[in-house]
Amino acid sequence: MSGTQGILDTSVVIALPRLTDPGTLPDVPLITTITLAELSVGPLVTDNREEQARRQRTLQQAEGDFDPLPFDTPAARAFGAVAASLRDSGRKPKARAYDALIAACAISRDLPLYTMNPSDFDGIDNLTVVPLPPDTCAARQR
């Protein structure tokens, strides 16, 4: 594999259809199984049929487009440090569980994490966060 690699946070995967500047992403975008888990919750937690369908399409697109990185033993070990750094910074690891698990995957593989929500990763040591500005995506059509 050549080119820059980076892990896309769930926020970026959701925004992919509206991306206006693909140059803001790594050459080799990756996702984790944690993102697939987070996306699988989406259709189940809304009663709005249109929103359920949109969220289901996002999940299925991600499943088809990516071969997700697993949450493996090195990521599990990195998660301990992530949880400790969140606690040390006054944040609650449980409140940001998906983000902390995705961050652990990125740290264990020494990959940057691309996100639309950089503040979700505040207080996590040894994580390279690449924030994507809000104007990277077109407004969502309703």
PDB file of C-alpha atoms in Angstrom, residues 45-140:
ATOM      1  CA  VAL A  45     -32.393   4.653  17.560  1.00  0.00           C
ATOM      2  CA  THR A  46     -34.703   6.805  15.454  1.00  0.00           C
ATOM      3  CA  ASP A  47     -38.404   6.442  14.777  1.00  0.00           C
ATOM      4  CA  ASN A  48     -38.229   8.564  11.628  1.00  0.00           C
ATOM      5  CA  ARG A  49     -38.497   6.189   8.651  1.00  0.00           C
ATOM      6  CA  GLU A  50     -36.582   8.472   6.274  1.00  0.00           C
ATOM      7  CA  GLU A  51     -33.786   8.883   8.792  1.00  0.00           C
ATOM      8  CA  GLN A  52     -33.722   5.127   9.434  1.00  0.00           C
ATOM      9  CA  ALA A  53     -33.334   4.507   5.695  1.00  0.00           C
ATOM     10  CA  ARG A  54     -30.587   7.134   5.367  1.00  0.00           C
ATOM     11  CA  ARG A  55     -28.666   5.655   8.297  1.00  0.00           C
ATOM     12  CA  GLN A  56     -29.088   2.123   6.930  1.00  0.00           C
ATOM     13  CA  ARG A  57     -27.717   3.262   3.544  1.00  0.00           C
ATOM     14  CA  THR A  58     -24.701   4.819   5.299  1.00  0.00           C
ATOM     15  CA  LEU A  59     -24.018   1.562   7.153  1.00  0.00           C
ATOM     16  CA  GLN A  60     -24.363  -0.555   4.028  1.00  0.00           C
ATOM     17  CA  GLN A  61     -22.163   1.808   2.006  1.00  0.00           C
ATOM     18  CA  ALA A  62     -19.443   1.631   4.660  1.00  0.00           C
ATOM     19  CA  GLU A  63     -19.698  -2.163   4.780  1.00  0.00           C
ATOM     20  CA  GLY A  64     -19.316  -2.316   1.009  1.00  0.00           C
ATOM     21  CA  ASP A  65     -16.562   0.277   0.632  1.00  0.00           C
ATOM     22  CA  PHE A  66     -14.210  -0.645   3.482  1.00  0.00           C
ATOM     23  CA  ASP A  67     -12.466  -3.665   4.923  1.00  0.00           C
ATOM     24  CA  PRO A  68     -12.497  -2.452   8.534  1.00  0.00           C
ATOM     25  CA  LEU A  69      -9.551  -2.727  10.867  1.00  0.00           C
ATOM     26  CA  PRO A  70     -10.372  -4.955  13.831  1.00  0.00           C
ATOM     27  CA  PHE A  71     -10.266  -3.989  17.465  1.00  0.00           C
ATOM     28  CA  ASP A  72      -7.426  -6.377  18.246  1.00  0.00           C
ATOM     29  CA  THR A  73      -5.045  -7.082  21.123  1.00  0.00           C
ATOM     30  CA  PRO A  74      -2.749  -4.072  20.463  1.00  0.00           C
ATOM     31  CA  ALA A  75      -5.824  -1.810  20.277  1.00  0.00           C
ATOM     32  CA  ALA A  76      -7.120  -3.293  23.547  1.00  0.00           C
ATOM     33  CA  ARG A  77      -3.801  -2.478  25.199  1.00  0.00           C
ATOM     34  CA  ALA A  78      -3.845   1.048  23.758  1.00  0.00           C
ATOM     35  CA  PHE A  79      -7.388   1.496  25.062  1.00  0.00           C
ATOM     36  CA  GLY A  80      -6.132   1.290  28.638  1.00  0.00           C
ATOM     37  CA  ALA A  81      -3.856   4.276  28.030  1.00  0.00           C
ATOM     38  CA  VAL A  82      -6.656   6.140  26.210  1.00  0.00           C
ATOM     39  CA  ALA A  83      -9.044   5.626  29.126  1.00  0.00           C
ATOM     40  CA  ALA A  84      -6.375   6.717  31.603  1.00  0.00           C
ATOM     41  CA  SER A  85      -5.535   9.877  29.634  1.00  0.00           C
ATOM     42  CA  LEU A  86      -9.235  10.765  29.361  1.00  0.00           C
ATOM     43  CA  ARG A  87      -9.659  10.280  33.102  1.00  0.00           C
ATOM     44  CA  ASP A  88      -6.522  12.361  33.799  1.00  0.00           C
ATOM     45  CA  SER A  89      -7.937  15.183  31.660  1.00  0.00           C
ATOM     46  CA  GLY A  90     -11.206  15.142  33.612  1.00  0.00           C
ATOM     47  CA  ARG A  91     -13.267  13.441  30.902  1.00  0.00           C
ATOM     48  CA  LYS A  92     -15.283  10.279  31.386  1.00  0.00           C
ATOM     49  CA  PRO A  93     -14.124   7.409  29.154  1.00  0.00           C
ATOM     50  CA  LYS A  94     -17.575   5.767  29.250  1.00  0.00           C
ATOM     51  CA  ALA A  95     -19.228   8.889  27.825  1.00  0.00           C
ATOM     52  CA  ARG A  96     -16.963   8.742  24.767  1.00  0.00           C
ATOM     53  CA  ALA A  97     -16.681   4.955  24.510  1.00  0.00           C
ATOM     54  CA  TYR A  98     -16.882   4.636  20.714  1.00  0.00           C
ATOM     55  CA  ASP A  99     -14.458   7.530  20.224  1.00  0.00           C
ATOM     56  CA  ALA A 100     -12.035   6.088  22.770  1.00  0.00           C
ATOM     57  CA  LEU A 101     -12.098   2.676  21.067  1.00  0.00           C
ATOM     58  CA  ILE A 102     -11.536   4.225  17.621  1.00  0.00           C
ATOM     59  CA  ALA A 103      -8.693   6.310  19.056  1.00  0.00           C
ATOM     60  CA  ALA A 104      -7.114   3.169  20.525  1.00  0.00           C
ATOM     61  CA  CYS A 105      -7.197   1.531  17.075  1.00  0.00           C
ATOM     62  CA  ALA A 106      -5.461   4.574  15.570  1.00  0.00           C
ATOM     63  CA  ILE A 107      -2.838   4.783  18.321  1.00  0.00           C
ATOM     64  CA  SER A 108      -2.047   1.056  18.186  1.00  0.00           C
ATOM     65  CA  ARG A 109      -1.382   1.329  14.444  1.00  0.00           C
ATOM     66  CA  ASP A 110       0.377   4.715  14.654  1.00  0.00           C
ATOM     67  CA  LEU A 111      -2.143   6.214  12.219  1.00  0.00           C
ATOM     68  CA  PRO A 112      -3.714   9.668  12.223  1.00  0.00           C
ATOM     69  CA  LEU A 113      -7.429   9.984  12.933  1.00  0.00           C
ATOM     70  CA  TYR A 114      -9.516  12.163  10.606  1.00  0.00           C
ATOM     71  CA  THR A 115     -12.610  13.663  12.216  1.00  0.00           C
ATOM     72  CA  MET A 116     -15.279  16.321  11.824  1.00  0.00           C
ATOM     73  CA  ASN A 117     -15.408  16.555  15.643  1.00  0.00           C
ATOM     74  CA  PRO A 118     -11.865  17.046  16.955  1.00  0.00           C
ATOM     75  CA  SER A 119     -13.067  18.036  20.434  1.00  0.00           C
ATOM     76  CA  ASP A 120     -14.398  14.475  20.850  1.00  0.00           C
ATOM     77  CA  PHE A 121     -10.754  13.399  21.087  1.00  0.00           C
ATOM     78  CA  ASP A 122      -9.483  16.114  23.456  1.00  0.00           C
ATOM     79  CA  GLY A 123      -7.408  14.736  26.290  1.00  0.00           C
ATOM     80  CA  ILE A 124      -6.238  11.589  24.482  1.00  0.00           C
ATOM     81  CA  ASP A 125      -2.450  11.331  24.609  1.00  0.00           C
ATOM     82  CA  ASN A 126      -0.398  10.055  21.658  1.00  0.00           C
ATOM     83  CA  LEU A 127      -3.232  10.487  19.150  1.00  0.00           C
ATOM     84  CA  THR A 128      -2.691  12.452  15.945  1.00  0.00           C
ATOM     85  CA  VAL A 129      -5.994  14.132  15.122  1.00  0.00           C
ATOM     86  CA  VAL A 130      -6.585  15.615  11.670  1.00  0.00           C
ATOM     87  CA  PRO A 131      -9.600  17.893  11.935  1.00  0.00           C
ATOM     88  CA  LEU A 132     -11.729  18.353   8.836  1.00  0.00           C
ATOM     89  CA  PRO A 133     -13.292  21.807   8.764  1.00  0.00           C
ATOM     90  CA  PRO A 134     -17.105  22.007   8.575  1.00  0.00           C
ATOM     91  CA  ASP A 135     -16.918  23.596   5.125  1.00  0.00           C
ATOM     92  CA  THR A 136     -15.343  20.364   3.810  1.00  0.00           C
ATOM     93  CA  CYS A 137     -18.879  19.041   3.307  1.00  0.00           C
ATOM     94  CA  ALA A 138     -21.922  20.411   1.541  1.00  0.00           C
ATOM     95  CA  ALA A 139     -25.036  20.959   3.612  1.00  0.00           C
ATOM     96  CA  ARG A 140     -27.182  17.874   4.072  1.00  0.00           C
TER      97      ARG A 140
END
